[in-house]
Amino acid sequence: MTDLDERLSAYLDGELAPEDAAELEALLASDPAVMARLEQLQMANTAFALDAQEVDALPKSPGLKALEQRLSGGVGSAATDTVADLSLWRRARAVIVEHRAIAAAALVAAIVGIGQIGGPSVPSQDGLPGHGVILADTALGDALTVSASAEPVRIGEAVFTPQMTYASADDSYCRVTLMQTEARTGQFVACRDGENWDVQVAAFRPAGEDGSALDYQTAASRPFPAIEQFLDADSTSIPLSAEAESALIGNSWEKNPE
Amino acid sequence: MTDRTTDLGSRLVDEIPHLRRFCFSLTRSLADVDDIVQIAIEKALEKGVPDDVTLRAWLFRLCRNHWIDEMRKKKTRSEAVPALMAAANDALPAERVAGDKMLLKMAQAALDNLPEKYREPLALVSVAGLSYKQASDELSVPIGTIMSRVARGRAMIADKVGYHD
């Protein structure tokens, strides 16, 4: 390691005095080798930070999970009160014109925590597998497939809460899901497509606009116009009852024979 | 529970992902991560959090102290890494991104072999987000030492992985 490495590393951390940073920036601008070294150190730092984030994908130990559930008891009980009220959505009359599945999926992917939320800087990544499809064998796909409405599921730093299930105009089943991280609150609609979930539309706002990022009551009580409009155009029936939804989940989303 | 306790509980839940990351970056032991996090949270609940500290930094300190006191001697650092990688491959959509998966794989050996004297300050700065001053307070070493060790840790990873192409 050289003194240059120390200066570059400190520069990455914002720890250089302004005059030292300016001096280094001039050097970076004039010497490609120095810039290349800066990139190498940044990549090393990213690797270190990304490696730490891998633990997010692992299930918590029973002891920690029990402790978390005990501590978040207030959150869980609040969530039961936030099953979406379709009347809110039906107030909107406009029909969403643009189908934004791919863009929506990219946003969902970012929120899911593949690196951009709440952690150190990481390379930009884009999209979910299948361009707008949440695959069944992902953590989010599994949550949509097996979780009842009002049942929060934590994936990485995000908490996903399916809010309701309905039958769409083309007779596929769709779920409206609330999504919350420290940075953002969002809502998206994903419809069953084979084993997977096809993202139809998503909307987000900074969590700060809702106060606490994990304030379910506040977040859910403030509708997302784009979601409302989409649902007005798409849903042909009232939300499924808890019993009907449970039966669907239990039957792997196949309709029960009448 | 009182409102104060309830509020602390909610804040502690929010810190769990950060604690798990920090503990894993520090210990490299999946087998130990959740135990350390659980113990740190229980200590915070039992003893309360001092008014003059940042909750996250305080919890990191509890985690680190516990690791030092109880776990470091167990030599379990790398046992869980293969299981970690396998589970992550199953669960993380991010792992389907080939480029980063390759980068992570290449970096794995370098990270596994990074000496603790460099790992600790790097974990505090790069994962926990502490300033050099805060990290120097935590580790009771001069700021210059933090600066040097953080840089050295990054340089070792970069040179072992070979980010030259």
Coordinates of C-alpha atoms in Angstrom, one line a residue:
Chain A
M1 CA 0.0 0.0 0.0
T2 CA 1.1 3.5 -0.7
D3 CA 0.4 6.9 0.7
L4 CA -1.6 7.4 -2.4
D5 CA -3.9 4.5 -1.4
E6 CA -4.5 6.1 1.9
R7 CA -5.5 9.4 0.3
L8 CA -7.7 7.7 -2.3
S9 CA -9.3 5.6 0.4
A10 CA -10.0 8.6 2.6
Y11 CA -11.3 10.4 -0.4
L12 CA -13.8 7.6 -1.0
D13 CA -15.0 8.0 2.6
G14 CA -15.2 11.8 2.4
E15 CA -12.5 12.1 5.1
L16 CA -10.1 14.4 3.3
A17 CA -9.9 18.1 4.1
P18 CA -11.4 20.2 1.3
E19 CA -8.0 21.4 0.1
D20 CA -6.6 17.9 0.1
A21 CA -9.6 16.6 -1.8
A22 CA -9.2 19.4 -4.4
E23 CA -5.5 18.5 -4.8
L24 CA -6.3 14.9 -5.2
E25 CA -9.1 15.6 -7.7
A26 CA -6.7 17.5 -9.8
L27 CA -4.4 14.6 -9.8
L28 CA -7.2 12.2 -10.7
A29 CA -8.1 14.4 -13.6
S30 CA -4.6 14.4 -14.9
D31 CA -3.4 10.9 -14.3
P32 CA -5.4 7.9 -15.6
A33 CA -3.4 5.5 -13.4
V34 CA -4.5 7.3 -10.3
M35 CA -8.1 7.2 -11.5
A36 CA -7.8 3.5 -12.2
R37 CA -6.5 2.9 -8.7
L38 CA -9.4 4.8 -7.2
E39 CA -11.8 2.6 -9.1
Q40 CA -10.0 -0.5 -7.8
L41 CA -10.2 0.6 -4.2
Q42 CA -13.9 1.5 -4.7
M43 CA -14.6 -1.9 -6.2
A44 CA -12.9 -3.6 -3.2
N45 CA -15.0 -1.5 -0.9
T46 CA -18.1 -2.4 -2.8
A47 CA -17.2 -6.1 -2.6
F48 CA -16.8 -5.8 1.1
A49 CA -20.1 -4.1 1.5
L50 CA -22.0 -6.4 -0.8
D51 CA -20.6 -9.4 0.9
A52 CA -22.1 -8.1 4.2
Q53 CA -25.5 -7.7 2.5
E54 CA -25.6 -11.3 1.6
V55 CA -26.7 -12.1 5.1
D56 CA -30.0 -10.4 4.2
A57 CA -31.1 -13.3 2.2
L58 CA -30.7 -15.8 5.0
P59 CA -33.5 -16.7 7.3
K60 CA -33.1 -15.4 10.8
S61 CA -32.5 -17.8 13.7
P62 CA -35.6 -18.8 15.6
G63 CA -34.4 -16.9 18.6
L64 CA -33.8 -13.7 16.7
K65 CA -37.1 -14.1 14.8
A66 CA -39.0 -14.5 18.0
L67 CA -37.4 -11.4 19.5
E68 CA -38.1 -9.4 16.4
Q69 CA -41.8 -10.5 16.4
R70 CA -42.0 -9.6 20.1
L71 CA -40.5 -6.2 19.4
S72 CA -42.6 -5.5 16.3
G73 CA -45.9 -6.6 17.9
G74 CA -47.2 -3.1 17.5
V75 CA -46.4 -3.1 13.8
G76 CA -48.1 -6.4 13.2
S77 CA -51.3 -5.4 15.0
A78 CA -51.4 -2.2 13.1
A79 CA -50.9 -4.0 9.8
T80 CA -54.2 -5.9 10.4
D81 CA -56.0 -2.6 10.1
T82 CA -54.5 -1.6 6.8
V83 CA -56.2 -4.0 4.4
A84 CA -56.9 -1.7 1.5
D85 CA -60.3 -0.1 1.2
L86 CA -61.3 -0.4 -2.4
S87 CA -63.7 2.5 -2.1
L88 CA -60.7 4.7 -1.8
W89 CA -59.4 3.5 -5.1
R90 CA -62.7 3.7 -6.9
R91 CA -62.9 7.4 -6.3
A92 CA -60.5 7.9 -9.2
R93 CA -62.1 7.7 -12.6
A94 CA -59.2 8.2 -15.0
V95 CA -57.8 5.1 -16.7
I96 CA -54.1 4.6 -16.6
V97 CA -52.9 4.9 -20.2
E98 CA -49.3 3.7 -20.1
H99 CA -48.5 0.1 -19.2
R100 CA -45.4 0.4 -17.1
A101 CA -44.6 -3.2 -16.2
I102 CA -40.9 -3.0 -17.0
A103 CA -40.3 0.3 -15.3
A104 CA -42.3 -0.9 -12.3
A105 CA -40.4 -4.0 -12.0
A106 CA -37.1 -2.2 -12.0
L107 CA -38.4 -0.1 -9.2
V108 CA -39.5 -3.1 -7.3
A109 CA -36.1 -4.7 -7.8
A110 CA -34.4 -1.6 -6.4
I111 CA -36.6 -1.7 -3.4
V112 CA -36.2 -5.3 -2.7
G113 CA -32.7 -4.5 -1.7
I114 CA -30.5 -5.8 -4.3
G115 CA -28.1 -3.1 -3.2
Q116 CA -29.5 0.3 -3.5
I117 CA -31.5 0.8 -0.3
G118 CA -30.0 1.8 2.9
G119 CA -26.6 0.4 2.5
P120 CA -23.3 1.5 1.1
S121 CA -22.9 2.4 -2.5
V122 CA -23.0 -0.5 -4.9
P123 CA -23.1 -0.9 -8.6
S124 CA -26.4 0.0 -10.2
Q125 CA -28.5 -3.0 -11.1
D126 CA -31.6 -3.2 -13.2
G127 CA -34.7 -5.2 -13.4
L128 CA -36.1 -8.4 -12.1
P129 CA -35.6 -11.7 -14.0
G130 CA -38.0 -11.9 -16.9
H131 CA -38.5 -8.2 -17.4
G132 CA -41.3 -7.3 -15.0
V133 CA -41.9 -10.8 -13.7
I134 CA -41.4 -11.7 -10.0
L135 CA -40.2 -15.2 -10.2
A136 CA -41.9 -17.8 -7.9
D137 CA -38.6 -19.0 -6.5
T138 CA -37.5 -15.6 -5.2
A139 CA -38.2 -14.3 -1.7
L140 CA -40.7 -11.8 -3.0
G141 CA -42.3 -14.3 -5.3
D142 CA -42.7 -16.7 -2.4
A143 CA -44.2 -14.0 -0.2
L144 CA -46.8 -13.1 -2.8
T145 CA -47.7 -16.8 -3.3
V146 CA -48.1 -17.9 0.3
S147 CA -48.7 -14.8 2.5
A148 CA -52.2 -13.7 3.5
S149 CA -53.2 -10.1 3.2
A150 CA -52.2 -7.9 6.1
E151 CA -49.3 -10.3 6.8
P152 CA -46.0 -8.4 6.7
V153 CA -43.0 -10.1 5.2
R154 CA -39.6 -8.7 5.7
I155 CA -37.1 -9.2 2.8
G156 CA -33.8 -7.5 3.4
E157 CA -34.6 -4.0 4.5
A158 CA -38.0 -3.9 3.0
V159 CA -41.3 -4.9 4.5
F160 CA -43.9 -6.2 2.1
T161 CA -47.5 -6.4 3.1
P162 CA -50.0 -7.8 0.7
Q163 CA -53.1 -5.8 1.2
M164 CA -55.8 -7.5 -0.9
T165 CA -56.4 -10.0 -3.7
Y166 CA -58.8 -9.5 -6.5
A167 CA -59.7 -11.1 -9.8
S168 CA -58.7 -8.9 -12.8
A169 CA -60.7 -8.3 -15.9
D170 CA -58.9 -11.1 -17.7
D171 CA -59.7 -13.5 -14.8
S172 CA -56.2 -13.8 -13.4
Y173 CA -55.6 -13.2 -9.7
C174 CA -53.8 -10.0 -8.7
R175 CA -52.4 -8.8 -5.4
V176 CA -52.0 -5.2 -4.2
T177 CA -48.9 -5.0 -2.0
L178 CA -47.6 -2.2 0.2
M179 CA -43.8 -1.9 0.4
Q180 CA -41.8 0.0 2.9
T181 CA -38.2 0.7 3.5
E182 CA -36.3 3.3 5.4
A183 CA -36.1 5.4 2.2
R184 CA -39.3 4.7 0.4
T185 CA -42.9 3.7 0.6
G186 CA -44.5 2.1 -2.3
Q187 CA -47.4 0.1 -3.6
F188 CA -47.6 -2.2 -6.5
V189 CA -49.9 -4.6 -8.3
A190 CA -48.7 -8.0 -9.5
C191 CA -50.9 -10.5 -11.2
R192 CA -50.5 -14.3 -11.2
D193 CA -48.9 -15.6 -14.4
G194 CA -48.3 -19.3 -14.2
E195 CA -46.1 -19.8 -11.2
N196 CA -44.9 -16.2 -11.2
W197 CA -46.2 -12.7 -10.6
D198 CA -46.3 -10.1 -13.4
V199 CA -45.9 -6.6 -12.1
Q200 CA -48.5 -4.3 -13.6
V201 CA -47.9 -1.0 -12.0
A202 CA -46.0 0.5 -9.1
A203 CA -45.8 3.8 -7.4
F204 CA -43.4 5.2 -4.8
R205 CA -42.8 8.2 -2.7
P206 CA -40.0 9.0 -0.2
A207 CA -40.6 7.6 3.2
G208 CA -40.1 11.0 4.7
E209 CA -43.4 12.2 3.2
D210 CA -45.2 9.7 5.4
G211 CA -43.2 10.3 8.5
S212 CA -41.9 7.0 9.9
A213 CA -41.0 4.5 7.2
L214 CA -42.7 1.7 9.1
D215 CA -45.8 3.6 10.0
Y216 CA -48.3 1.3 8.3
Q217 CA -51.3 3.3 9.3
T218 CA -50.1 6.5 7.7
A219 CA -48.6 4.9 4.7
A220 CA -51.6 2.9 3.8
S221 CA -54.1 5.6 4.5
R222 CA -52.6 7.9 1.9
P223 CA -53.4 6.4 -1.5
F224 CA -51.2 6.3 -4.6
P225 CA -53.2 7.8 -7.5
A226 CA -51.5 5.7 -10.1
I227 CA -52.5 2.5 -8.2
E228 CA -56.0 3.8 -7.7
Q229 CA -56.4 4.5 -11.4
F230 CA -55.0 1.2 -12.4
L231 CA -57.3 -0.7 -10.1
D232 CA -60.4 1.3 -11.2
A233 CA -59.6 0.1 -14.7
D234 CA -58.6 -3.5 -13.9
S235 CA -60.6 -4.8 -11.1
T236 CA -64.0 -6.2 -11.9
S237 CA -65.0 -7.4 -8.5
I238 CA -64.7 -6.5 -4.9
P239 CA -61.6 -7.8 -3.0
L240 CA -61.7 -11.5 -2.2
S241 CA -62.7 -12.3 1.3
A242 CA -60.1 -13.6 3.7
E243 CA -61.6 -17.0 3.4
A244 CA -61.6 -17.0 -0.4
E245 CA -58.0 -15.8 -0.5
S246 CA -56.9 -18.4 2.0
A247 CA -58.6 -21.1 -0.1
L248 CA -56.7 -19.8 -3.2
I249 CA -53.4 -19.8 -1.4
G250 CA -54.1 -23.3 0.0
N251 CA -54.9 -24.5 -3.5
S252 CA -51.8 -23.0 -5.1
W253 CA -53.9 -20.3 -6.7
E254 CA -56.1 -22.7 -8.7
K255 CA -59.8 -22.0 -8.6
N256 CA -61.7 -24.4 -6.4
P257 CA -64.3 -26.3 -8.5
E258 CA -67.7 -25.0 -7.9
Chain B
M1 CA -44.8 -1.9 27.7
T2 CA -44.4 1.8 28.1
D3 CA -44.4 4.1 25.1
R4 CA -40.7 4.7 25.5
T5 CA -40.0 0.9 25.6
T6 CA -42.3 0.4 22.6
D7 CA -40.5 3.1 20.7
L8 CA -37.2 1.5 21.5
G9 CA -38.5 -1.9 20.4
S10 CA -39.5 -0.5 17.0
R11 CA -36.2 1.2 16.6
L12 CA -34.4 -2.0 17.5
V13 CA -36.3 -3.9 14.9
D14 CA -35.3 -1.4 12.3
E15 CA -31.6 -1.9 13.2
I16 CA -31.7 -5.7 12.9
P17 CA -30.7 -5.8 9.1
H18 CA -27.8 -3.4 9.8
L19 CA -26.7 -5.4 12.8
R20 CA -26.7 -8.6 10.9
R21 CA -24.6 -7.1 8.1
F22 CA -22.2 -5.6 10.5
C23 CA -21.8 -8.8 12.5
F24 CA -21.3 -10.8 9.4
S25 CA -18.7 -8.5 8.0
L26 CA -17.0 -8.6 11.4
T27 CA -17.2 -12.3 12.1
R28 CA -17.6 -14.0 8.7
S29 CA -19.6 -16.6 10.7
L30 CA -23.2 -17.2 9.8
A31 CA -23.5 -19.5 12.7
D32 CA -22.7 -16.6 15.1
V33 CA -24.4 -13.6 13.5
D34 CA -27.9 -14.0 14.8
D35 CA -26.8 -15.0 18.3
I36 CA -24.7 -11.9 18.6
V37 CA -27.4 -9.7 17.3
Q38 CA -30.0 -11.2 19.6
I39 CA -27.7 -10.8 22.6
A40 CA -26.9 -7.2 21.7
I41 CA -30.6 -6.3 21.4
E42 CA -31.4 -8.1 24.7
K43 CA -28.7 -6.2 26.4
A44 CA -30.0 -2.9 25.0
L45 CA -33.5 -3.8 26.2
E46 CA -32.3 -4.8 29.6
K47 CA -29.9 -2.0 30.3
G48 CA -31.4 0.8 28.2
V49 CA -29.6 3.0 25.7
P50 CA -27.6 5.9 27.1
D51 CA -29.0 9.3 26.0
D52 CA -25.7 10.5 24.6
V53 CA -25.1 7.7 22.1
T54 CA -26.4 6.9 18.6
L55 CA -28.5 3.8 18.8
R56 CA -26.8 2.1 15.9
A57 CA -23.3 2.8 17.0
W58 CA -24.2 1.7 20.5
L59 CA -25.6 -1.6 19.2
F60 CA -22.5 -2.1 17.0
R61 CA -20.4 -1.7 20.1
L62 CA -22.5 -4.2 22.0
C63 CA -22.1 -6.7 19.1
R64 CA -18.4 -6.1 18.8
N65 CA -17.8 -6.4 22.5
H66 CA -19.7 -9.6 22.7
W67 CA -17.8 -11.0 19.7
I68 CA -14.5 -10.1 21.3
D69 CA -15.5 -11.5 24.7
E70 CA -17.2 -14.7 23.7
M71 CA -16.8 -15.7 20.1
R72 CA -13.4 -14.8 18.8
K73 CA -11.8 -17.8 20.4
K74 CA -14.0 -20.3 18.8
K75 CA -12.3 -20.1 15.4
T76 CA -15.6 -20.5 13.6
R77 CA -15.0 -17.7 11.1
S78 CA -15.3 -19.4 7.8
E79 CA -17.4 -22.5 8.6
A80 CA -20.7 -21.1 7.3
V81 CA -19.5 -19.4 4.2
P82 CA -20.4 -22.3 1.8
A83 CA -23.9 -22.5 3.3
L84 CA -24.2 -18.8 3.0
M85 CA -23.4 -18.8 -0.6
A86 CA -25.8 -21.6 -1.4
A87 CA -28.7 -20.1 0.5
A88 CA -28.1 -16.7 -1.1
N89 CA -28.1 -18.2 -4.5
D90 CA -31.5 -19.6 -3.9
A91 CA -33.1 -16.6 -2.3
L92 CA -31.6 -13.4 -3.7
P93 CA -32.8 -12.0 -7.1
A94 CA -29.6 -10.0 -7.0
E95 CA -27.6 -13.2 -7.3
R96 CA -29.1 -13.7 -10.8
V97 CA -27.0 -10.8 -11.9
A98 CA -24.1 -12.6 -13.3
G99 CA -21.6 -9.8 -13.2
D100 CA -21.9 -9.1 -9.5
K101 CA -22.1 -12.7 -8.7
M102 CA -18.8 -13.2 -10.3
L103 CA -17.4 -10.2 -8.5
L104 CA -18.6 -11.5 -5.2
K105 CA -17.2 -14.9 -5.9
M106 CA -13.8 -13.5 -6.8
A107 CA -13.8 -11.3 -3.7
Q108 CA -14.8 -14.2 -1.4
A109 CA -11.3 -15.6 -0.9
A110 CA -9.8 -12.1 -0.4
L111 CA -12.5 -11.3 2.2
D112 CA -12.1 -14.6 4.0
N113 CA -8.4 -14.0 4.3
L114 CA -8.5 -10.4 5.3
P115 CA -6.8 -10.0 8.7
E116 CA -8.9 -8.8 11.6
K117 CA -6.8 -5.7 12.1
Y118 CA -8.0 -4.5 8.8
R119 CA -11.5 -6.1 8.8
E120 CA -12.7 -4.3 12.0
P121 CA -12.0 -0.8 10.9
L122 CA -13.3 -1.6 7.4
A123 CA -16.5 -3.0 8.9
L124 CA -17.0 0.0 11.0
V125 CA -16.4 2.5 8.2
S126 CA -17.8 0.7 5.1
V127 CA -20.7 -1.3 6.6
A128 CA -21.6 0.5 9.8
G129 CA -21.0 3.9 8.2
L130 CA -18.9 5.4 11.0
S131 CA -16.6 8.3 10.5
Y132 CA -12.9 7.8 11.0
K133 CA -13.2 9.6 14.3
Q134 CA -16.0 7.4 15.5
A135 CA -14.2 4.3 14.4
S136 CA -11.0 5.5 16.2
D137 CA -13.1 6.0 19.4
E138 CA -14.6 2.5 19.0
L139 CA -11.2 0.8 18.5
S140 CA -9.2 3.1 20.8
V141 CA -6.6 3.8 18.1
P142 CA -5.6 7.1 16.4
I143 CA -7.5 8.3 13.4
G144 CA -4.4 7.9 11.4
T145 CA -4.4 4.2 12.2
I146 CA -8.0 3.9 11.0
M147 CA -7.1 5.7 7.8
S148 CA -4.2 3.5 7.2
R149 CA -5.9 0.2 8.0
V150 CA -9.1 1.0 6.0
A151 CA -6.9 1.8 3.0
R152 CA -4.7 -1.3 3.6
G153 CA -7.8 -3.5 3.8
R154 CA -9.2 -2.2 0.6
A155 CA -5.8 -2.4 -1.1
M156 CA -5.4 -6.1 -0.1
I157 CA -8.8 -7.0 -1.5
A158 CA -8.2 -5.1 -4.7
D159 CA -4.8 -6.6 -5.2
K160 CA -5.9 -10.1 -4.4
V161 CA -9.0 -10.0 -6.6
G162 CA -7.1 -8.2 -9.3
Y163 CA -9.4 -5.5 -10.5
H164 CA -7.0 -4.5 -13.2
D165 CA -8.9 -5.3 -16.4

